[in-house]
Amino acid sequence: MQTELESTAECGPIITREIAIELNDAMVAWIGRSSGGLPGPRIVQAYLDWLINLSVAPGRQLEILEALIRSRLDLIKCALRGAEATTDRRFKAEGWQKRPYSWLVQAALHRDELLRIATEPLPGMDAHNAQLVQFYTKQLVDMLSPANFALTNPEVLQATIAQRGKNLLRGARFAVGDLVRKVTDTDLSASDAFQVGENLAVTPGKVIYRNSLMELIQYSPTTENVYAEPILYVPAWIMKYYILDLQPSNSMMRWLVEQGHTVFAISWKNPDKDDAHLTMEDYRTLGVAEALDVISAVVPEQKIHTVGYCVGGTLLTIAAAVMAREGDDRLQSVTLFAAQTDFTDAGELRLFIDEMTLYWLDQQMKRNGFLATKQMGGAFSALRAPDLLWQPMLRRYCLGEDSAGFDIMSWNADGTRMPYKMHSDYLRQLYLKNELAQGKYVAGGRAISIGDITVPMYIVGTTADHIAPWQSVYKTRNLKKLGETTFCLTAGGHNAGIVSEPGRPRRSYSVGSWDQNSGYQSPEEWQAAAQAHEGSWWLNWQVWLAEHSGSERSAPPTIGAPDKGHYVLCDAPGTYVLQR
């Protein structure tokens, strides 16, 4: 007679591998939600690597000890003699130059320098771990800056005295309102002075096509005659399309129409859990490919200028490579705004890209069906925490200043979700494995090569871009080997450098071109040789578009193509852009 133990053994394991994996995934997802999306064990792993290597580095230990002693002596001097003024822009206000605040500034700066020395990469330490340790340590010291606390910030104390505490009352009202909106899951930009369709995204136009992923807007002409070749704008799906259609004064869409272009724009749907299955290939086929088909119906037998912004530019490049491979010659040109195609040096966002971090992210997205807006926004804010997180909070809640006074800030608060499958594939295939640059990325069932693209290309990078560094954007030069390419480097950041309309002060750019016969130049060599100009780069791009368009103009095309089934569905900006 079999024993109970033998009977159980014959039945096989109770905890199967599938059950074990599901338990692991559930635990990771729970911890991720509890920690606000931070992969805690990955951070611990990085710091353990640092501590282990520090423990066997007596030279570094002595450096830290010496820095500690020197900082204490300097602080004693500061207390006795006063401190010298600092160039750190966090402490520019006059109040920081007076005691005791000047001493607090020096104490903070010495602490920051001590931790910088301590966390410099150590021999034998994993390079990515070293970057993570430096990044998260900097987050800590930025958070602990005396500029971030009301009791140690002279600006807050002076404002409180001058306003008799009214600034704190306003800040408290802002805090309560923000908390209520967060608890009730109300859009945090709902009280902003800017509203889509009222004073944002108001360039006249019509939605002429809609599918399950995007709406296609055709803007109404304002000139008697237009260029023959229309323009298609492919925005990033991370944020709403109207970054290029903010207010009439800085709307690129309106400006292009005024220059005599027929302009179309994709407006992506804000996906929910039912869209978890969507892939990058869906964004290419349902987005770019179908938009081109509709435009070809509206403006038949005309080639099309295309424009892609950020990851929209990456998607456009993929689509252009597929079209080049298949002999589809409908493109007249490709313009990329702050878009990367080689992710080897893709900036600080690469800090969040490794197998362990992506596994944690996958588990959270798998259960929601998407990456939440606040998680993506948190990652971007962490890259520039003093400017995008700590100081805005202090100014809003302690100084009582309403942050709703800028159109670009309102747009920035109007984020979107990202489908689980698409975002996971995007991060793994492009960021982690860099498949697009290596000719391994599969689209349309086969691997593609950017080297197949022969149409003229105009690439824009921005000098202060922390999301897509211009040196990384420039790498497309190495991949597009055929035809003419122009690179434009403009002053500003990822958004402000692109939204740089004519007439805006303190704007400049450098520009240069090459073809397949030109020798290679590094980004730095190109920058040294490129011709510098004052003013908006939009003007240079318009000249380039005109040079790559037909010489004759004609009457504008009809809005939509009713005879081909593309009717006017509604006024711009459409319905998808309003989804929360």
JSON list of C-alpha atoms in Angstrom, two decimals, residues 413-565:
[
{"chain": "A", "resi": 413, "resn": "ALA", "atom": "CA", "xyz": [0.51, 68.12, -17.31]},
{"chain": "A", "resi": 414, "resn": "ASP", "atom": "CA", "xyz": [-1.77, 66.69, -20.00]},
{"chain": "A", "resi": 415, "resn": "GLY", "atom": "CA", "xyz": [-0.04, 63.32, -20.35]},
{"chain": "A", "resi": 416, "resn": "THR", "atom": "CA", "xyz": [-1.08, 60.03, -21.89]},
{"chain": "A", "resi": 417, "resn": "ARG", "atom": "CA", "xyz": [-0.84, 56.37, -20.99]},
{"chain": "A", "resi": 418, "resn": "MET", "atom": "CA", "xyz": [1.21, 53.87, -22.99]},
{"chain": "A", "resi": 419, "resn": "PRO", "atom": "CA", "xyz": [0.01, 50.36, -23.92]},
{"chain": "A", "resi": 420, "resn": "TYR", "atom": "CA", "xyz": [1.82, 47.57, -22.11]},
{"chain": "A", "resi": 421, "resn": "LYS", "atom": "CA", "xyz": [2.99, 45.58, -25.13]},
{"chain": "A", "resi": 422, "resn": "MET", "atom": "CA", "xyz": [4.06, 48.58, -27.19]},
{"chain": "A", "resi": 423, "resn": "HIS", "atom": "CA", "xyz": [5.98, 50.29, -24.39]},
{"chain": "A", "resi": 424, "resn": "SER", "atom": "CA", "xyz": [7.69, 47.09, -23.29]},
{"chain": "A", "resi": 425, "resn": "ASP", "atom": "CA", "xyz": [8.81, 46.32, -26.85]},
{"chain": "A", "resi": 426, "resn": "TYR", "atom": "CA", "xyz": [9.93, 49.92, -27.39]},
{"chain": "A", "resi": 427, "resn": "LEU", "atom": "CA", "xyz": [12.14, 49.92, -24.32]},
{"chain": "A", "resi": 428, "resn": "ARG", "atom": "CA", "xyz": [13.60, 46.46, -24.91]},
{"chain": "A", "resi": 429, "resn": "GLN", "atom": "CA", "xyz": [14.10, 46.51, -28.67]},
{"chain": "A", "resi": 430, "resn": "LEU", "atom": "CA", "xyz": [15.21, 50.09, -29.09]},
{"chain": "A", "resi": 431, "resn": "TYR", "atom": "CA", "xyz": [16.70, 51.28, -25.79]},
{"chain": "A", "resi": 432, "resn": "LEU", "atom": "CA", "xyz": [18.07, 48.05, -24.32]},
{"chain": "A", "resi": 433, "resn": "LYS", "atom": "CA", "xyz": [19.06, 46.10, -27.45]},
{"chain": "A", "resi": 434, "resn": "ASN", "atom": "CA", "xyz": [19.45, 49.04, -29.86]},
{"chain": "A", "resi": 435, "resn": "GLU", "atom": "CA", "xyz": [18.03, 46.89, -32.66]},
{"chain": "A", "resi": 436, "resn": "LEU", "atom": "CA", "xyz": [17.13, 49.78, -34.98]},
{"chain": "A", "resi": 437, "resn": "ALA", "atom": "CA", "xyz": [20.72, 51.02, -35.22]},
{"chain": "A", "resi": 438, "resn": "GLN", "atom": "CA", "xyz": [22.03, 47.49, -35.74]},
{"chain": "A", "resi": 439, "resn": "GLY", "atom": "CA", "xyz": [19.66, 46.63, -38.61]},
{"chain": "A", "resi": 440, "resn": "LYS", "atom": "CA", "xyz": [17.91, 43.99, -36.48]},
{"chain": "A", "resi": 441, "resn": "TYR", "atom": "CA", "xyz": [14.60, 45.74, -35.84]},
{"chain": "A", "resi": 442, "resn": "VAL", "atom": "CA", "xyz": [11.71, 43.89, -37.48]},
{"chain": "A", "resi": 443, "resn": "ALA", "atom": "CA", "xyz": [8.87, 45.85, -39.10]},
{"chain": "A", "resi": 444, "resn": "GLY", "atom": "CA", "xyz": [6.51, 44.56, -41.74]},
{"chain": "A", "resi": 445, "resn": "GLY", "atom": "CA", "xyz": [7.74, 41.03, -41.08]},
{"chain": "A", "resi": 446, "resn": "ARG", "atom": "CA", "xyz": [11.40, 41.69, -41.93]},
{"chain": "A", "resi": 447, "resn": "ALA", "atom": "CA", "xyz": [14.41, 43.50, -40.49]},
{"chain": "A", "resi": 448, "resn": "ILE", "atom": "CA", "xyz": [14.81, 47.09, -41.68]},
{"chain": "A", "resi": 449, "resn": "SER", "atom": "CA", "xyz": [17.79, 49.35, -42.29]},
{"chain": "A", "resi": 450, "resn": "ILE", "atom": "CA", "xyz": [17.85, 53.14, -41.99]},
{"chain": "A", "resi": 451, "resn": "GLY", "atom": "CA", "xyz": [20.54, 52.98, -44.66]},
{"chain": "A", "resi": 452, "resn": "ASP", "atom": "CA", "xyz": [17.81, 52.23, -47.23]},
{"chain": "A", "resi": 453, "resn": "ILE", "atom": "CA", "xyz": [16.28, 55.71, -46.80]},
{"chain": "A", "resi": 454, "resn": "THR", "atom": "CA", "xyz": [17.30, 57.98, -49.67]},
{"chain": "A", "resi": 455, "resn": "VAL", "atom": "CA", "xyz": [14.90, 60.94, -49.34]},
{"chain": "A", "resi": 456, "resn": "PRO", "atom": "CA", "xyz": [16.29, 64.25, -48.00]},
{"chain": "A", "resi": 457, "resn": "MET", "atom": "CA", "xyz": [16.33, 64.44, -44.22]},
{"chain": "A", "resi": 458, "resn": "TYR", "atom": "CA", "xyz": [16.36, 67.45, -41.88]},
{"chain": "A", "resi": 459, "resn": "ILE", "atom": "CA", "xyz": [17.31, 66.61, -38.29]},
{"chain": "A", "resi": 460, "resn": "VAL", "atom": "CA", "xyz": [16.91, 68.99, -35.34]},
{"chain": "A", "resi": 461, "resn": "GLY", "atom": "CA", "xyz": [18.71, 68.60, -32.01]},
{"chain": "A", "resi": 462, "resn": "THR", "atom": "CA", "xyz": [18.58, 70.95, -29.02]},
{"chain": "A", "resi": 463, "resn": "THR", "atom": "CA", "xyz": [21.56, 72.03, -26.93]},
{"chain": "A", "resi": 464, "resn": "ALA", "atom": "CA", "xyz": [20.02, 71.43, -23.48]},
{"chain": "A", "resi": 465, "resn": "ASP", "atom": "CA", "xyz": [18.03, 68.25, -24.19]},
{"chain": "A", "resi": 466, "resn": "HIS", "atom": "CA", "xyz": [18.13, 65.83, -21.24]},
{"chain": "A", "resi": 467, "resn": "ILE", "atom": "CA", "xyz": [15.75, 63.35, -22.93]},
{"chain": "A", "resi": 468, "resn": "ALA", "atom": "CA", "xyz": [17.35, 63.08, -26.38]},
{"chain": "A", "resi": 469, "resn": "PRO", "atom": "CA", "xyz": [20.85, 64.61, -26.18]},
{"chain": "A", "resi": 470, "resn": "TRP", "atom": "CA", "xyz": [21.77, 66.27, -29.46]},
{"chain": "A", "resi": 471, "resn": "GLN", "atom": "CA", "xyz": [24.92, 64.15, -29.80]},
{"chain": "A", "resi": 472, "resn": "SER", "atom": "CA", "xyz": [22.67, 61.08, -29.74]},
{"chain": "A", "resi": 473, "resn": "VAL", "atom": "CA", "xyz": [20.21, 62.63, -32.22]},
{"chain": "A", "resi": 474, "resn": "TYR", "atom": "CA", "xyz": [23.19, 63.36, -34.49]},
{"chain": "A", "resi": 475, "resn": "LYS", "atom": "CA", "xyz": [24.00, 59.63, -34.71]},
{"chain": "A", "resi": 476, "resn": "THR", "atom": "CA", "xyz": [21.34, 59.23, -37.42]},
{"chain": "A", "resi": 477, "resn": "ARG", "atom": "CA", "xyz": [24.08, 60.61, -39.68]},
{"chain": "A", "resi": 478, "resn": "ASN", "atom": "CA", "xyz": [25.97, 57.31, -39.27]},
{"chain": "A", "resi": 479, "resn": "LEU", "atom": "CA", "xyz": [22.89, 55.28, -40.20]},
{"chain": "A", "resi": 480, "resn": "LYS", "atom": "CA", "xyz": [21.43, 57.22, -43.16]},
{"chain": "A", "resi": 481, "resn": "LYS", "atom": "CA", "xyz": [24.13, 56.70, -45.76]},
{"chain": "A", "resi": 482, "resn": "LEU", "atom": "CA", "xyz": [22.28, 57.74, -48.95]},
{"chain": "A", "resi": 483, "resn": "GLY", "atom": "CA", "xyz": [20.96, 61.09, -50.10]},
{"chain": "A", "resi": 484, "resn": "GLU", "atom": "CA", "xyz": [21.16, 64.54, -48.57]},
{"chain": "A", "resi": 485, "resn": "THR", "atom": "CA", "xyz": [20.98, 65.16, -44.81]},
{"chain": "A", "resi": 486, "resn": "THR", "atom": "CA", "xyz": [20.89, 68.47, -42.92]},
{"chain": "A", "resi": 487, "resn": "PHE", "atom": "CA", "xyz": [21.49, 68.78, -39.20]},
{"chain": "A", "resi": 488, "resn": "CYS", "atom": "CA", "xyz": [20.30, 71.79, -37.22]},
{"chain": "A", "resi": 489, "resn": "LEU", "atom": "CA", "xyz": [21.35, 72.40, -33.62]},
{"chain": "A", "resi": 490, "resn": "THR", "atom": "CA", "xyz": [19.15, 74.93, -31.84]},
{"chain": "A", "resi": 491, "resn": "ALA", "atom": "CA", "xyz": [19.36, 76.58, -28.44]},
{"chain": "A", "resi": 492, "resn": "GLY", "atom": "CA", "xyz": [17.00, 75.30, -25.77]},
{"chain": "A", "resi": 493, "resn": "GLY", "atom": "CA", "xyz": [15.69, 72.08, -24.31]},
{"chain": "A", "resi": 494, "resn": "HIS", "atom": "CA", "xyz": [13.64, 69.15, -25.60]},
{"chain": "A", "resi": 495, "resn": "ASN", "atom": "CA", "xyz": [10.45, 71.22, -25.86]},
{"chain": "A", "resi": 496, "resn": "ALA", "atom": "CA", "xyz": [11.42, 74.90, -25.66]},
{"chain": "A", "resi": 497, "resn": "GLY", "atom": "CA", "xyz": [14.14, 74.40, -28.27]},
{"chain": "A", "resi": 498, "resn": "ILE", "atom": "CA", "xyz": [11.61, 73.05, -30.77]},
{"chain": "A", "resi": 499, "resn": "VAL", "atom": "CA", "xyz": [8.79, 75.49, -29.90]},
{"chain": "A", "resi": 500, "resn": "SER", "atom": "CA", "xyz": [10.98, 78.41, -30.95]},
{"chain": "A", "resi": 501, "resn": "GLU", "atom": "CA", "xyz": [8.84, 80.61, -33.19]},
{"chain": "A", "resi": 502, "resn": "PRO", "atom": "CA", "xyz": [10.26, 83.57, -35.14]},
{"chain": "A", "resi": 503, "resn": "GLY", "atom": "CA", "xyz": [10.57, 86.64, -32.96]},
{"chain": "A", "resi": 504, "resn": "ARG", "atom": "CA", "xyz": [11.30, 84.81, -29.73]},
{"chain": "A", "resi": 505, "resn": "PRO", "atom": "CA", "xyz": [14.29, 86.49, -28.03]},
{"chain": "A", "resi": 506, "resn": "ARG", "atom": "CA", "xyz": [17.64, 84.83, -27.30]},
{"chain": "A", "resi": 507, "resn": "ARG", "atom": "CA", "xyz": [17.28, 82.15, -29.95]},
{"chain": "A", "resi": 508, "resn": "SER", "atom": "CA", "xyz": [20.06, 80.83, -32.17]},
{"chain": "A", "resi": 509, "resn": "TYR", "atom": "CA", "xyz": [20.94, 77.77, -34.19]},
{"chain": "A", "resi": 510, "resn": "SER", "atom": "CA", "xyz": [23.75, 76.18, -36.22]},
{"chain": "A", "resi": 511, "resn": "VAL", "atom": "CA", "xyz": [23.16, 74.24, -39.40]},
{"chain": "A", "resi": 512, "resn": "GLY", "atom": "CA", "xyz": [25.15, 72.14, -41.84]},
{"chain": "A", "resi": 513, "resn": "SER", "atom": "CA", "xyz": [24.52, 69.54, -44.56]},
{"chain": "A", "resi": 514, "resn": "TRP", "atom": "CA", "xyz": [26.22, 66.50, -46.07]},
{"chain": "A", "resi": 515, "resn": "ASP", "atom": "CA", "xyz": [25.58, 63.69, -48.55]},
{"chain": "A", "resi": 516, "resn": "GLN", "atom": "CA", "xyz": [26.88, 60.17, -49.13]},
{"chain": "A", "resi": 517, "resn": "ASN", "atom": "CA", "xyz": [30.15, 61.58, -50.51]},
{"chain": "A", "resi": 518, "resn": "SER", "atom": "CA", "xyz": [30.91, 63.63, -47.37]},
{"chain": "A", "resi": 519, "resn": "GLY", "atom": "CA", "xyz": [33.48, 62.42, -44.90]},
{"chain": "A", "resi": 520, "resn": "TYR", "atom": "CA", "xyz": [32.49, 61.59, -41.34]},
{"chain": "A", "resi": 521, "resn": "GLN", "atom": "CA", "xyz": [32.51, 64.31, -38.69]},
{"chain": "A", "resi": 522, "resn": "SER", "atom": "CA", "xyz": [32.05, 63.72, -34.99]},
{"chain": "A", "resi": 523, "resn": "PRO", "atom": "CA", "xyz": [29.30, 65.79, -33.34]},
{"chain": "A", "resi": 524, "resn": "GLU", "atom": "CA", "xyz": [31.90, 68.12, -31.86]},
{"chain": "A", "resi": 525, "resn": "GLU", "atom": "CA", "xyz": [33.71, 68.54, -35.20]},
{"chain": "A", "resi": 526, "resn": "TRP", "atom": "CA", "xyz": [30.41, 69.26, -36.94]},
{"chain": "A", "resi": 527, "resn": "GLN", "atom": "CA", "xyz": [29.46, 71.83, -34.28]},
{"chain": "A", "resi": 528, "resn": "ALA", "atom": "CA", "xyz": [32.80, 73.63, -34.67]},
{"chain": "A", "resi": 529, "resn": "ALA", "atom": "CA", "xyz": [32.43, 73.82, -38.46]},
{"chain": "A", "resi": 530, "resn": "ALA", "atom": "CA", "xyz": [28.68, 74.54, -38.69]},
{"chain": "A", "resi": 531, "resn": "GLN", "atom": "CA", "xyz": [27.46, 78.02, -39.55]},
{"chain": "A", "resi": 532, "resn": "ALA", "atom": "CA", "xyz": [25.85, 79.82, -36.60]},
{"chain": "A", "resi": 533, "resn": "HIS", "atom": "CA", "xyz": [22.77, 82.03, -36.96]},
{"chain": "A", "resi": 534, "resn": "GLU", "atom": "CA", "xyz": [20.71, 84.25, -34.67]},
{"chain": "A", "resi": 535, "resn": "GLY", "atom": "CA", "xyz": [16.96, 83.82, -34.53]},
{"chain": "A", "resi": 536, "resn": "SER", "atom": "CA", "xyz": [14.50, 80.96, -35.02]},
{"chain": "A", "resi": 537, "resn": "TRP", "atom": "CA", "xyz": [15.51, 77.78, -36.83]},
{"chain": "A", "resi": 538, "resn": "TRP", "atom": "CA", "xyz": [11.94, 77.58, -38.19]},
{"chain": "A", "resi": 539, "resn": "LEU", "atom": "CA", "xyz": [12.93, 80.07, -40.88]},
{"chain": "A", "resi": 540, "resn": "ASN", "atom": "CA", "xyz": [15.83, 77.92, -42.05]},
{"chain": "A", "resi": 541, "resn": "TRP", "atom": "CA", "xyz": [13.61, 74.84, -42.10]},
{"chain": "A", "resi": 542, "resn": "GLN", "atom": "CA", "xyz": [10.98, 76.67, -44.17]},
{"chain": "A", "resi": 543, "resn": "VAL", "atom": "CA", "xyz": [13.64, 77.59, -46.74]},
{"chain": "A", "resi": 544, "resn": "TRP", "atom": "CA", "xyz": [14.72, 73.94, -46.80]},
{"chain": "A", "resi": 545, "resn": "LEU", "atom": "CA", "xyz": [11.12, 72.75, -47.26]},
{"chain": "A", "resi": 546, "resn": "ALA", "atom": "CA", "xyz": [10.58, 75.22, -50.09]},
{"chain": "A", "resi": 547, "resn": "GLU", "atom": "CA", "xyz": [13.79, 74.09, -51.81]},
{"chain": "A", "resi": 548, "resn": "HIS", "atom": "CA", "xyz": [12.61, 70.48, -51.61]},
{"chain": "A", "resi": 549, "resn": "SER", "atom": "CA", "xyz": [9.12, 71.24, -52.90]},
{"chain": "A", "resi": 550, "resn": "GLY", "atom": "CA", "xyz": [7.82, 71.89, -56.38]},
{"chain": "A", "resi": 551, "resn": "SER", "atom": "CA", "xyz": [8.25, 75.40, -57.75]},
{"chain": "A", "resi": 552, "resn": "GLU", "atom": "CA", "xyz": [4.59, 75.92, -58.65]},
{"chain": "A", "resi": 553, "resn": "ARG", "atom": "CA", "xyz": [1.74, 76.50, -56.24]},
{"chain": "A", "resi": 554, "resn": "SER", "atom": "CA", "xyz": [-1.92, 75.75, -56.78]},
{"chain": "A", "resi": 555, "resn": "ALA", "atom": "CA", "xyz": [-5.28, 76.15, -55.07]},
{"chain": "A", "resi": 556, "resn": "PRO", "atom": "CA", "xyz": [-5.61, 74.28, -51.75]},
{"chain": "A", "resi": 557, "resn": "PRO", "atom": "CA", "xyz": [-7.07, 70.76, -51.86]},
{"chain": "A", "resi": 558, "resn": "THR", "atom": "CA", "xyz": [-10.51, 70.03, -50.45]},
{"chain": "A", "resi": 559, "resn": "ILE", "atom": "CA", "xyz": [-10.86, 69.23, -46.77]},
{"chain": "A", "resi": 560, "resn": "GLY", "atom": "CA", "xyz": [-11.06, 65.46, -46.72]},
{"chain": "A", "resi": 561, "resn": "ALA", "atom": "CA", "xyz": [-11.93, 63.32, -49.71]},
{"chain": "A", "resi": 562, "resn": "PRO", "atom": "CA", "xyz": [-15.69, 62.64, -49.60]},
{"chain": "A", "resi": 563, "resn": "ASP", "atom": "CA", "xyz": [-15.62, 60.82, -52.93]},
{"chain": "A", "resi": 564, "resn": "LYS", "atom": "CA", "xyz": [-13.19, 58.33, -51.38]},
{"chain": "A", "resi": 565, "resn": "GLY", "atom": "CA", "xyz": [-14.97, 57.94, -48.07]}
]
